[in-house]
Amino acid sequence: MVTKVVDLRSDTVTKPSEAMRAAMAAAEVDDDVLGADPTAQRLEAEMARVTGKEAALFVPSGTMGNLVSVLTQCDTRGSEVILGDSSHIHMCENGGISTIGGVHPRTVRNNPDGTMDIDMIVAAIRHHVGAGALHYPTTRLICLENTHGRSGGKCLSVEYIDKVGQVAQSHGLKLHIDGARIFNASVALGVPVDKLVRAADSVSVCLSKGLGAPVGSVIVGSKAFIEKARILRKTLGGGMRQVGVLCAAAYVAVRDNIGKLADDHRKAKVLADGLKKIKQFTVDLTSVETNMVFFDIADPRITSDKLCQVLERRNVLAMPGSSKRFNSVRSTAFFICLV
């Protein structure tokens, strides 16, 4: 008898569905480095359509998607990007924009809702003119993250994103959105993805998180942006040959799982409500907007690591956010496995 495990560590731990496996097995493929893989082309065309952009490019991971996007937008070494101090690009992507791209991060404090104050963004912009030209890097890009992971999966509104887009445009800058969970934001806000990202010059969309594909992300933008990004993808080792095998599963994820995200969000709220009834934990129910639940341990006798061990003995896997903070992430494909 197989023991069922409830895995709440992340929405990246999903397994491909039978429909995905069948699509992978039947995928029509060719050499994508040569631009000839028809299944990759189909996925990229669909993602460009859904996001309202001219073109799209499949990449192996969200980290590469963000790295390629930032380096494409900041094509001069010593460029500066304004981004949140708790953003995924800044905190969790190995400093790649600096170590590989020579791009300088200028952080602005993230508010609890994942936003950055508009006036603080404006104050952080530096142009290579005047007395500062000798001392400072030149700002070329602003990055947002939607949903914002370290804020508990909070959604950035279309009104806020448009305002940041206006700031970028008025200062001659580009706007990139790390949209790893942009479909979660779209569903939670009731706003189509293309409207959420209309102000952005580039967007990275992860297909292996809430949507449950086994591998991959897509970056979208103008045709000129994607042409440059394709070269950088190759430089970074992300050009793959018969990649349609992976794109086939990703296409099924987009086709089948977007409609199931609302139920993930509902289940996250149910989980948070149950946790709140346990006196050793504190949960802010209003903070649960999408598929993430963060809660704090109020009992000094309990540590996150100890709680993980206890849960694991009961076939529940979770991930500590810190010594006293816990997070659980639910994802569509995993819930499909449970039911």
Coordinates of C-alpha atoms in Angstrom, one line a residue:
M1 CA 0.0 0.0 0.0
V2 CA 1.4 3.4 -1.0
T3 CA 1.4 6.0 1.7
K4 CA 0.0 9.4 0.5
V5 CA 2.3 12.4 1.2
V6 CA 0.9 15.9 1.4
D7 CA 3.7 18.1 0.0
L8 CA 3.4 21.7 0.9
R9 CA 7.0 22.7 0.4
S10 CA 6.5 24.6 -2.9
D11 CA 4.3 24.7 -6.0
T12 CA 7.5 23.5 -7.8
V13 CA 7.2 19.9 -6.6
T14 CA 4.4 18.9 -8.9
K15 CA 4.5 15.8 -11.1
P16 CA 3.4 15.8 -14.7
S17 CA -0.2 14.8 -15.3
E18 CA -1.1 11.9 -17.6
A19 CA -2.2 14.4 -20.2
M20 CA 1.2 16.0 -20.0
R21 CA 3.1 12.7 -20.3
A22 CA 1.0 11.8 -23.3
A23 CA 1.7 15.1 -25.0
M24 CA 5.4 14.7 -24.3
A25 CA 5.4 11.3 -25.9
A26 CA 3.5 12.4 -29.0
A27 CA 5.2 15.8 -29.4
E28 CA 6.3 16.8 -32.9
V29 CA 9.9 18.0 -32.5
D30 CA 12.8 19.5 -34.5
D31 CA 15.9 21.6 -33.6
D32 CA 14.8 24.6 -31.6
V33 CA 18.3 26.2 -31.7
L34 CA 17.7 26.4 -35.4
G35 CA 14.2 27.8 -34.8
A36 CA 12.5 24.7 -36.2
D37 CA 10.7 23.0 -33.4
P38 CA 7.0 23.3 -34.1
T39 CA 5.8 22.4 -30.6
A40 CA 8.0 25.1 -29.1
Q41 CA 6.7 27.6 -31.7
R42 CA 3.1 26.7 -30.8
L43 CA 3.7 27.3 -27.0
E44 CA 5.6 30.5 -27.7
A45 CA 2.8 31.8 -30.0
E46 CA 0.2 31.0 -27.4
M47 CA 2.1 32.7 -24.6
A48 CA 2.6 35.8 -26.7
R49 CA -1.1 35.8 -27.4
V50 CA -2.2 35.4 -23.8
T51 CA 0.2 38.1 -22.6
G52 CA -0.5 40.5 -25.4
K53 CA 3.1 40.7 -26.6
E54 CA 4.6 40.3 -30.0
A55 CA 6.8 37.3 -29.3
A56 CA 7.9 34.8 -26.8
L57 CA 10.9 32.5 -26.0
F58 CA 11.0 29.3 -24.0
V59 CA 13.8 29.0 -21.4
P60 CA 14.7 26.2 -19.1
S61 CA 14.0 28.1 -15.8
G62 CA 12.6 31.2 -14.3
T63 CA 16.0 32.3 -13.1
M64 CA 17.3 32.1 -16.7
G65 CA 14.2 33.9 -17.8
N66 CA 14.8 36.8 -15.5
L67 CA 18.6 36.8 -16.2
V68 CA 18.1 36.9 -20.0
S69 CA 15.5 39.6 -19.7
V70 CA 17.6 41.9 -17.4
L71 CA 20.7 41.4 -19.5
T72 CA 18.8 42.1 -22.8
Q73 CA 17.3 45.3 -21.3
C74 CA 20.6 46.4 -19.7
D75 CA 23.0 45.6 -22.6
T76 CA 25.7 48.0 -21.4
R77 CA 27.9 46.7 -18.5
G78 CA 27.6 49.0 -15.5
S79 CA 23.9 49.5 -16.1
E80 CA 21.7 49.8 -13.0
V81 CA 18.3 48.1 -12.3
I82 CA 15.9 49.3 -9.6
L83 CA 14.2 46.3 -7.8
G84 CA 12.7 45.4 -4.5
D85 CA 14.9 44.5 -1.6
S86 CA 13.1 41.3 -1.0
S87 CA 12.5 40.4 -4.7
H88 CA 13.3 37.0 -6.0
I89 CA 15.8 38.4 -8.6
H90 CA 17.7 40.1 -5.8
M91 CA 17.5 37.5 -3.1
C92 CA 17.3 34.1 -4.7
E93 CA 18.9 34.1 -8.2
N94 CA 22.6 33.9 -7.2
G95 CA 23.3 37.5 -8.0
G96 CA 23.4 36.5 -11.7
I97 CA 22.6 40.0 -13.0
S98 CA 25.8 41.2 -11.4
T99 CA 28.2 38.2 -11.6
I100 CA 27.3 37.4 -15.2
G101 CA 25.8 40.6 -16.6
G102 CA 27.7 43.4 -14.8
V103 CA 24.4 44.9 -13.9
H104 CA 24.2 46.8 -10.6
P105 CA 21.2 46.3 -8.4
R106 CA 19.7 49.4 -6.7
T107 CA 17.2 48.1 -4.1
V108 CA 14.1 49.9 -2.9
R109 CA 12.3 48.6 0.2
N110 CA 9.4 46.3 -0.5
N111 CA 6.2 47.1 1.4
P112 CA 4.3 44.3 3.0
D113 CA 2.0 44.1 -0.1
G114 CA 5.0 43.6 -2.4
T115 CA 4.9 47.1 -3.9
M116 CA 7.7 49.7 -3.8
D117 CA 6.7 53.3 -3.1
I118 CA 6.5 55.2 -6.4
D119 CA 8.4 58.2 -4.9
M120 CA 11.1 55.9 -3.7
I121 CA 11.5 54.4 -7.2
V122 CA 11.7 57.9 -8.7
A123 CA 14.3 58.9 -6.1
A124 CA 16.4 55.9 -6.9
I125 CA 16.7 56.7 -10.6
R126 CA 20.2 57.8 -11.7
H127 CA 21.0 59.2 -15.1
H128 CA 24.5 59.4 -16.5
V129 CA 24.6 63.2 -16.6
G130 CA 26.0 66.1 -14.6
A131 CA 28.2 65.7 -11.5
G132 CA 27.0 62.1 -10.9
A133 CA 28.2 60.9 -14.3
L134 CA 31.7 60.3 -13.0
H135 CA 30.5 58.3 -9.9
Y136 CA 27.2 56.5 -10.5
P137 CA 25.9 53.7 -12.7
T138 CA 23.1 54.6 -15.1
T139 CA 19.6 53.3 -14.4
R140 CA 18.1 51.5 -17.3
L141 CA 15.5 49.2 -15.9
I142 CA 12.9 48.8 -13.2
C143 CA 11.8 45.3 -12.1
L144 CA 8.5 44.3 -10.4
E145 CA 7.4 40.8 -9.1
N146 CA 3.8 39.6 -9.4
T147 CA 2.8 37.8 -7.4
H148 CA 5.4 38.8 -4.8
G149 CA 6.7 35.7 -3.2
R150 CA 8.3 37.0 0.0
S151 CA 5.2 39.0 0.7
G152 CA 3.2 35.8 0.8
G153 CA 2.0 35.7 -2.7
K154 CA 0.5 39.2 -2.7
C155 CA -0.8 40.6 -6.0
L156 CA 0.3 43.8 -7.6
S157 CA -2.7 45.7 -9.0
V158 CA -2.9 46.7 -12.7
E159 CA -3.2 50.4 -11.5
Y160 CA 0.0 50.1 -9.6
I161 CA 1.9 48.4 -12.4
D162 CA 0.6 51.0 -14.9
K163 CA 1.9 53.8 -12.6
V164 CA 5.4 52.2 -12.4
G165 CA 5.2 51.8 -16.2
Q166 CA 4.5 55.5 -16.6
V167 CA 7.5 56.3 -14.4
A168 CA 9.7 54.1 -16.4
Q169 CA 8.5 55.6 -19.7
S170 CA 8.9 59.2 -18.5
H171 CA 12.5 58.6 -17.5
G172 CA 13.4 56.6 -20.6
L173 CA 13.6 53.3 -18.7
K174 CA 12.4 49.8 -19.4
L175 CA 10.0 47.8 -17.1
H176 CA 10.5 44.1 -16.5
I177 CA 8.0 42.0 -14.6
D178 CA 9.1 38.8 -12.9
G179 CA 5.7 37.1 -13.5
A180 CA 6.6 33.7 -12.1
R181 CA 3.1 33.4 -10.7
I182 CA 1.4 36.0 -12.9
F183 CA -1.5 33.7 -13.7
N184 CA -2.2 33.4 -9.9
A185 CA -2.3 37.2 -9.8
S186 CA -4.6 37.3 -12.8
V187 CA -7.0 34.8 -11.3
A188 CA -7.0 36.4 -7.8
L189 CA -7.5 39.9 -9.2
G190 CA -10.0 39.0 -11.9
V191 CA -7.8 40.8 -14.4
P192 CA -6.6 39.3 -17.7
V193 CA -2.9 38.7 -17.9
D194 CA -2.4 40.9 -21.0
K195 CA -3.9 43.8 -19.0
L196 CA -1.7 43.1 -16.0
V197 CA 1.5 43.3 -18.1
R198 CA 0.6 45.9 -20.7
A199 CA 3.0 48.4 -19.2
A200 CA 5.9 46.0 -19.2
D201 CA 8.6 45.8 -21.9
S202 CA 9.4 42.2 -20.9
V203 CA 7.8 39.5 -18.6
S204 CA 9.1 36.2 -17.4
V205 CA 6.3 33.6 -16.8
C206 CA 7.1 30.4 -15.0
L207 CA 5.2 27.3 -16.2
S208 CA 6.5 24.9 -13.5
K209 CA 5.1 26.6 -10.5
G210 CA 1.4 27.1 -10.0
L211 CA 0.6 25.8 -13.5
G212 CA 2.3 22.5 -12.8
A213 CA 4.5 21.9 -15.9
P214 CA 7.6 19.8 -15.2
V215 CA 10.1 22.2 -16.6
G216 CA 10.4 25.7 -18.1
S217 CA 9.5 29.4 -18.3
V218 CA 8.7 31.7 -21.1
I219 CA 9.8 35.3 -21.6
V220 CA 7.7 37.7 -23.7
G221 CA 8.2 41.1 -25.2
S222 CA 8.6 42.8 -28.6
K223 CA 10.1 40.9 -31.5
A224 CA 13.3 42.9 -31.3
F225 CA 13.6 42.0 -27.6
I226 CA 13.1 38.3 -28.2
E227 CA 15.6 38.3 -31.0
K228 CA 18.3 39.7 -28.6
A229 CA 17.1 37.4 -25.9
R230 CA 17.5 34.3 -28.1
I231 CA 21.2 35.1 -28.5
L232 CA 21.6 35.5 -24.8
R233 CA 19.8 32.2 -24.1
K234 CA 22.3 30.5 -26.3
T235 CA 25.2 32.2 -24.6
L236 CA 23.9 31.0 -21.2
G237 CA 23.5 27.4 -22.3
G238 CA 19.8 27.5 -22.6
G239 CA 19.5 26.7 -26.3
M240 CA 18.1 23.2 -26.4
R241 CA 17.4 21.0 -29.4
Q242 CA 14.2 18.9 -29.5
V243 CA 12.7 21.0 -26.7
G244 CA 9.2 20.4 -28.0
V245 CA 9.1 17.4 -25.6
L246 CA 9.1 19.9 -22.7
C247 CA 7.0 22.5 -24.4
A248 CA 4.3 20.0 -25.0
A249 CA 3.8 19.5 -21.3
A250 CA 4.0 23.2 -20.7
Y251 CA 1.3 23.8 -23.3
V252 CA -1.0 21.3 -21.5
A253 CA -0.3 23.1 -18.2
V254 CA -1.4 26.4 -19.7
R255 CA -4.4 24.9 -21.4
D256 CA -5.7 22.8 -18.5
N257 CA -4.6 24.3 -15.2
I258 CA -5.2 28.1 -15.3
G259 CA -8.9 27.4 -14.6
K260 CA -7.9 25.4 -11.5
L261 CA -5.9 28.2 -9.8
A262 CA -8.9 29.7 -8.1
D263 CA -9.5 26.4 -6.2
D264 CA -5.8 26.5 -5.1
H265 CA -6.4 30.0 -3.6
R266 CA -9.6 28.8 -1.9
K267 CA -7.7 25.8 -0.3
A268 CA -4.9 28.1 0.8
K269 CA -7.5 30.2 2.7
V270 CA -9.1 27.1 4.2
L271 CA -5.6 26.0 5.4
A272 CA -4.9 29.4 6.8
D273 CA -8.2 29.5 8.6
G274 CA -7.5 26.1 10.2
L275 CA -4.0 27.1 11.3
K276 CA -5.3 30.3 12.9
K277 CA -7.4 28.1 15.3
I278 CA -4.2 26.5 16.7
K279 CA -3.0 28.7 19.6
Q280 CA 0.7 28.0 18.9
F281 CA 0.5 29.7 15.5
T282 CA -0.4 33.2 14.3
V283 CA -1.8 33.8 10.8
D284 CA -2.9 36.9 9.1
L285 CA -5.8 35.7 7.1
T286 CA -6.0 38.9 5.1
S287 CA -2.5 38.2 3.7
V288 CA -3.6 35.0 2.0
E289 CA -4.4 36.2 -1.6
T290 CA -3.2 33.4 -3.8
N291 CA -1.6 29.9 -3.2
M292 CA 0.8 30.8 -0.4
V293 CA 0.3 30.6 3.4
F294 CA 2.8 32.1 5.8
F295 CA 2.4 31.7 9.5
D296 CA 4.4 32.5 12.6
I297 CA 5.1 30.1 15.5
A298 CA 4.1 31.8 18.7
D299 CA 5.2 29.1 21.1
P300 CA 8.9 29.5 22.1
R301 CA 9.3 25.7 22.6
I302 CA 8.6 25.0 18.9
T303 CA 11.1 25.8 16.1
S304 CA 10.4 25.6 12.4
D305 CA 12.8 22.7 12.0
K306 CA 11.2 20.7 14.8
L307 CA 7.7 21.3 13.3
C308 CA 9.0 20.1 9.9
Q309 CA 10.2 16.9 11.5
V310 CA 6.9 16.3 13.3
L311 CA 4.9 16.9 10.1
E312 CA 7.2 14.7 8.1
R313 CA 6.5 11.8 10.4
R314 CA 2.9 12.3 9.6
N315 CA 3.6 12.4 5.8
V316 CA 3.3 16.2 5.5
L317 CA 6.2 18.1 3.9
A318 CA 6.6 21.8 4.5
M319 CA 9.3 24.4 4.3
P320 CA 10.4 26.8 7.1
G321 CA 10.7 30.5 6.2
S322 CA 12.9 31.2 9.2
S323 CA 13.5 29.8 12.7
K324 CA 10.0 31.0 13.6
R325 CA 8.2 31.5 10.3
F326 CA 6.6 28.8 8.1
N327 CA 5.3 28.8 4.6
S328 CA 3.2 26.4 2.7
V329 CA 2.5 26.6 -1.0
R330 CA -0.2 24.8 -2.8
S331 CA -0.3 24.1 -6.5
T332 CA -2.9 22.9 -9.0
A333 CA -1.2 19.7 -10.2
F334 CA -0.5 18.5 -6.7
F335 CA -4.1 18.9 -5.7
I336 CA -5.1 17.0 -8.7
C337 CA -2.9 14.1 -7.5
L338 CA -4.6 14.2 -4.1
V339 CA -8.1 14.0 -5.5

